[in-house]
């Protein structure tokens, strides 16, 4: 179990999920790791790491090939993405790469010795910070509209039972009003994403020059789900969210709110000016981002089957994996939030080119 909190204690979802996920014995400290319970793009195919490595190479190019090229894998799980990116890099880039895996769990056995294992992201990174399915596990409060039309904080016990608490006020109420206004209709819910905005701004502040990317289940203003998205995953299946440490607790991310949040002023000299003049963030679907990085899902030509059958079979398998990563209604609908830091807008735009307008959120 995640902690010794009394089973009958009512708490807000943010505190309850924080303990259940990250407290002593919490879900993300379990030895099997996230891959034992759900499948991310990283686990679906090595093509995902290949695409991230290509993006890191493009960042390297616009940075002018720095002597040390940083790659930060946020919420690294058991280091699968960090290891895959390092393996996919050309030797000329890998020799300058410094790879950091950020995760609260202990370093897994057998991980490439070149990967530095950290509990917090490093500061002043020049390169790429990549957060794949991190923000959806940053705990948030849940609000629900009561019979009088008032949004109230939802309270929960360790067994998953829920009830309404006090009205939402202060910064949380202001966030709702701006990013997820609720109608005066009983039962409508929202997840209050302010902690995620702050977490993302903090991650961006770690990048001195380069690019920060968040990839997650997402929604944007005008298309918020009416009853929220809070759910759980256990042993490969979706389940009710129970904050006892036995399952993942997740909710989709308002990436547009994260994109608009101002990073805190970093402590490096001159960094506050840089923070105030960040180039515009960009929101894409995973389908568009991966296609721009050469992951298309196109089937190999049939003529290859007769001339080089083994190559055809490998290409066909790769096309199937790419199709899963870019599928509409599946992984392809994930949101990608790209935040350049310290780059001219033209260079930032060149990192992912040829993305159709209808693939942008």
mmCIF file of N, CA and C in Angstrom, residues 21 31 56 60 67 91 111 122 126 136 138 193 200 220 241-242 263 292 295 311 321 333 345 354:
data_model
loop_
_atom_site.group_PDB
_atom_site.id
_atom_site.type_symbol
_atom_site.label_atom_id
_atom_site.label_comp_id
_atom_site.label_asym_id
_atom_site.label_seq_id
_atom_site.Cartn_x
_atom_site.Cartn_y
_atom_site.Cartn_z
ATOM 1 N N UNK A 21 0.650 7.387 -5.854
ATOM 2 C CA UNK A 21 1.579 7.200 -6.959
ATOM 3 C C UNK A 21 3.041 7.270 -6.534
ATOM 4 N N UNK A 31 8.418 -2.512 -8.346
ATOM 5 C CA UNK A 31 9.550 -3.034 -9.123
ATOM 6 C C UNK A 31 9.235 -3.314 -10.588
ATOM 7 N N UNK A 56 16.281 15.027 -31.671
ATOM 8 C CA UNK A 56 17.470 15.492 -30.960
ATOM 9 C C UNK A 56 18.562 15.899 -31.948
ATOM 10 N N UNK A 60 20.271 19.500 -32.287
ATOM 11 C CA UNK A 60 21.729 19.631 -32.350
ATOM 12 C C UNK A 60 22.145 20.527 -33.515
ATOM 13 N N UNK A 67 29.368 21.311 -27.801
ATOM 14 C CA UNK A 67 30.315 20.312 -27.311
ATOM 15 C C UNK A 67 29.622 19.268 -26.449
ATOM 16 N N UNK A 91 26.916 8.033 -34.343
ATOM 17 C CA UNK A 91 28.091 8.065 -33.472
ATOM 18 C C UNK A 91 28.606 9.478 -33.256
ATOM 19 N N UNK A 111 21.115 -0.945 -17.004
ATOM 20 C CA UNK A 111 20.938 0.247 -17.835
ATOM 21 C C UNK A 111 22.293 0.738 -18.328
ATOM 22 N N UNK A 122 18.124 18.014 -14.480
ATOM 23 C CA UNK A 122 19.293 18.887 -14.347
ATOM 24 C C UNK A 122 18.959 20.302 -14.780
ATOM 25 N N UNK A 126 21.403 22.253 -22.474
ATOM 26 C CA UNK A 126 21.460 22.665 -23.874
ATOM 27 C C UNK A 126 21.144 21.435 -24.703
ATOM 28 N N UNK A 136 0.317 13.700 -17.337
ATOM 29 C CA UNK A 136 -0.952 13.076 -16.963
ATOM 30 C C UNK A 136 -0.883 12.415 -15.589
ATOM 31 N N UNK A 138 0.880 13.953 -13.073
ATOM 32 C CA UNK A 138 1.025 15.011 -12.074
ATOM 33 C C UNK A 138 -0.339 15.180 -11.427
ATOM 34 N N UNK A 193 -5.960 21.856 -13.795
ATOM 35 C CA UNK A 193 -4.614 21.566 -14.273
ATOM 36 C C UNK A 193 -3.507 22.478 -13.819
ATOM 37 N N UNK A 200 5.166 21.857 -15.763
ATOM 38 C CA UNK A 200 5.714 22.036 -17.108
ATOM 39 C C UNK A 200 6.591 23.287 -17.169
ATOM 40 N N UNK A 220 -8.068 20.360 -25.535
ATOM 41 C CA UNK A 220 -7.876 21.806 -25.615
ATOM 42 C C UNK A 220 -9.219 22.492 -25.426
ATOM 43 N N UNK A 241 -10.281 4.627 -10.640
ATOM 44 C CA UNK A 241 -9.141 5.208 -9.922
ATOM 45 C C UNK A 241 -9.288 5.014 -8.409
ATOM 46 N N UNK A 242 -8.445 4.192 -7.860
ATOM 47 C CA UNK A 242 -8.468 3.908 -6.425
ATOM 48 C C UNK A 242 -7.116 4.311 -5.849
ATOM 49 N N UNK A 263 7.023 30.328 -17.469
ATOM 50 C CA UNK A 263 7.980 29.643 -16.603
ATOM 51 C C UNK A 263 8.488 30.557 -15.494
ATOM 52 N N UNK A 292 6.395 14.102 -39.492
ATOM 53 C CA UNK A 292 7.440 15.087 -39.779
ATOM 54 C C UNK A 292 8.824 14.557 -39.439
ATOM 55 N N UNK A 295 8.274 8.978 -39.591
ATOM 56 C CA UNK A 295 7.545 7.773 -39.196
ATOM 57 C C UNK A 295 6.155 7.857 -39.825
ATOM 58 N N UNK A 311 13.820 -8.503 -46.486
ATOM 59 C CA UNK A 311 13.742 -7.051 -46.293
ATOM 60 C C UNK A 311 12.294 -6.589 -46.317
ATOM 61 N N UNK A 321 4.157 -1.134 -37.047
ATOM 62 C CA UNK A 321 4.463 -0.417 -35.806
ATOM 63 C C UNK A 321 4.252 1.077 -35.978
ATOM 64 N N UNK A 333 -3.414 10.265 -31.795
ATOM 65 C CA UNK A 333 -4.161 11.430 -31.325
ATOM 66 C C UNK A 333 -3.528 12.099 -30.108
ATOM 67 N N UNK A 345 12.827 32.101 -33.960
ATOM 68 C CA UNK A 345 11.578 31.451 -34.370
ATOM 69 C C UNK A 345 11.741 30.638 -35.643
ATOM 70 N N UNK A 354 6.668 20.802 -42.615
ATOM 71 C CA UNK A 354 5.696 20.115 -43.454
ATOM 72 C C UNK A 354 4.576 19.468 -42.662
#
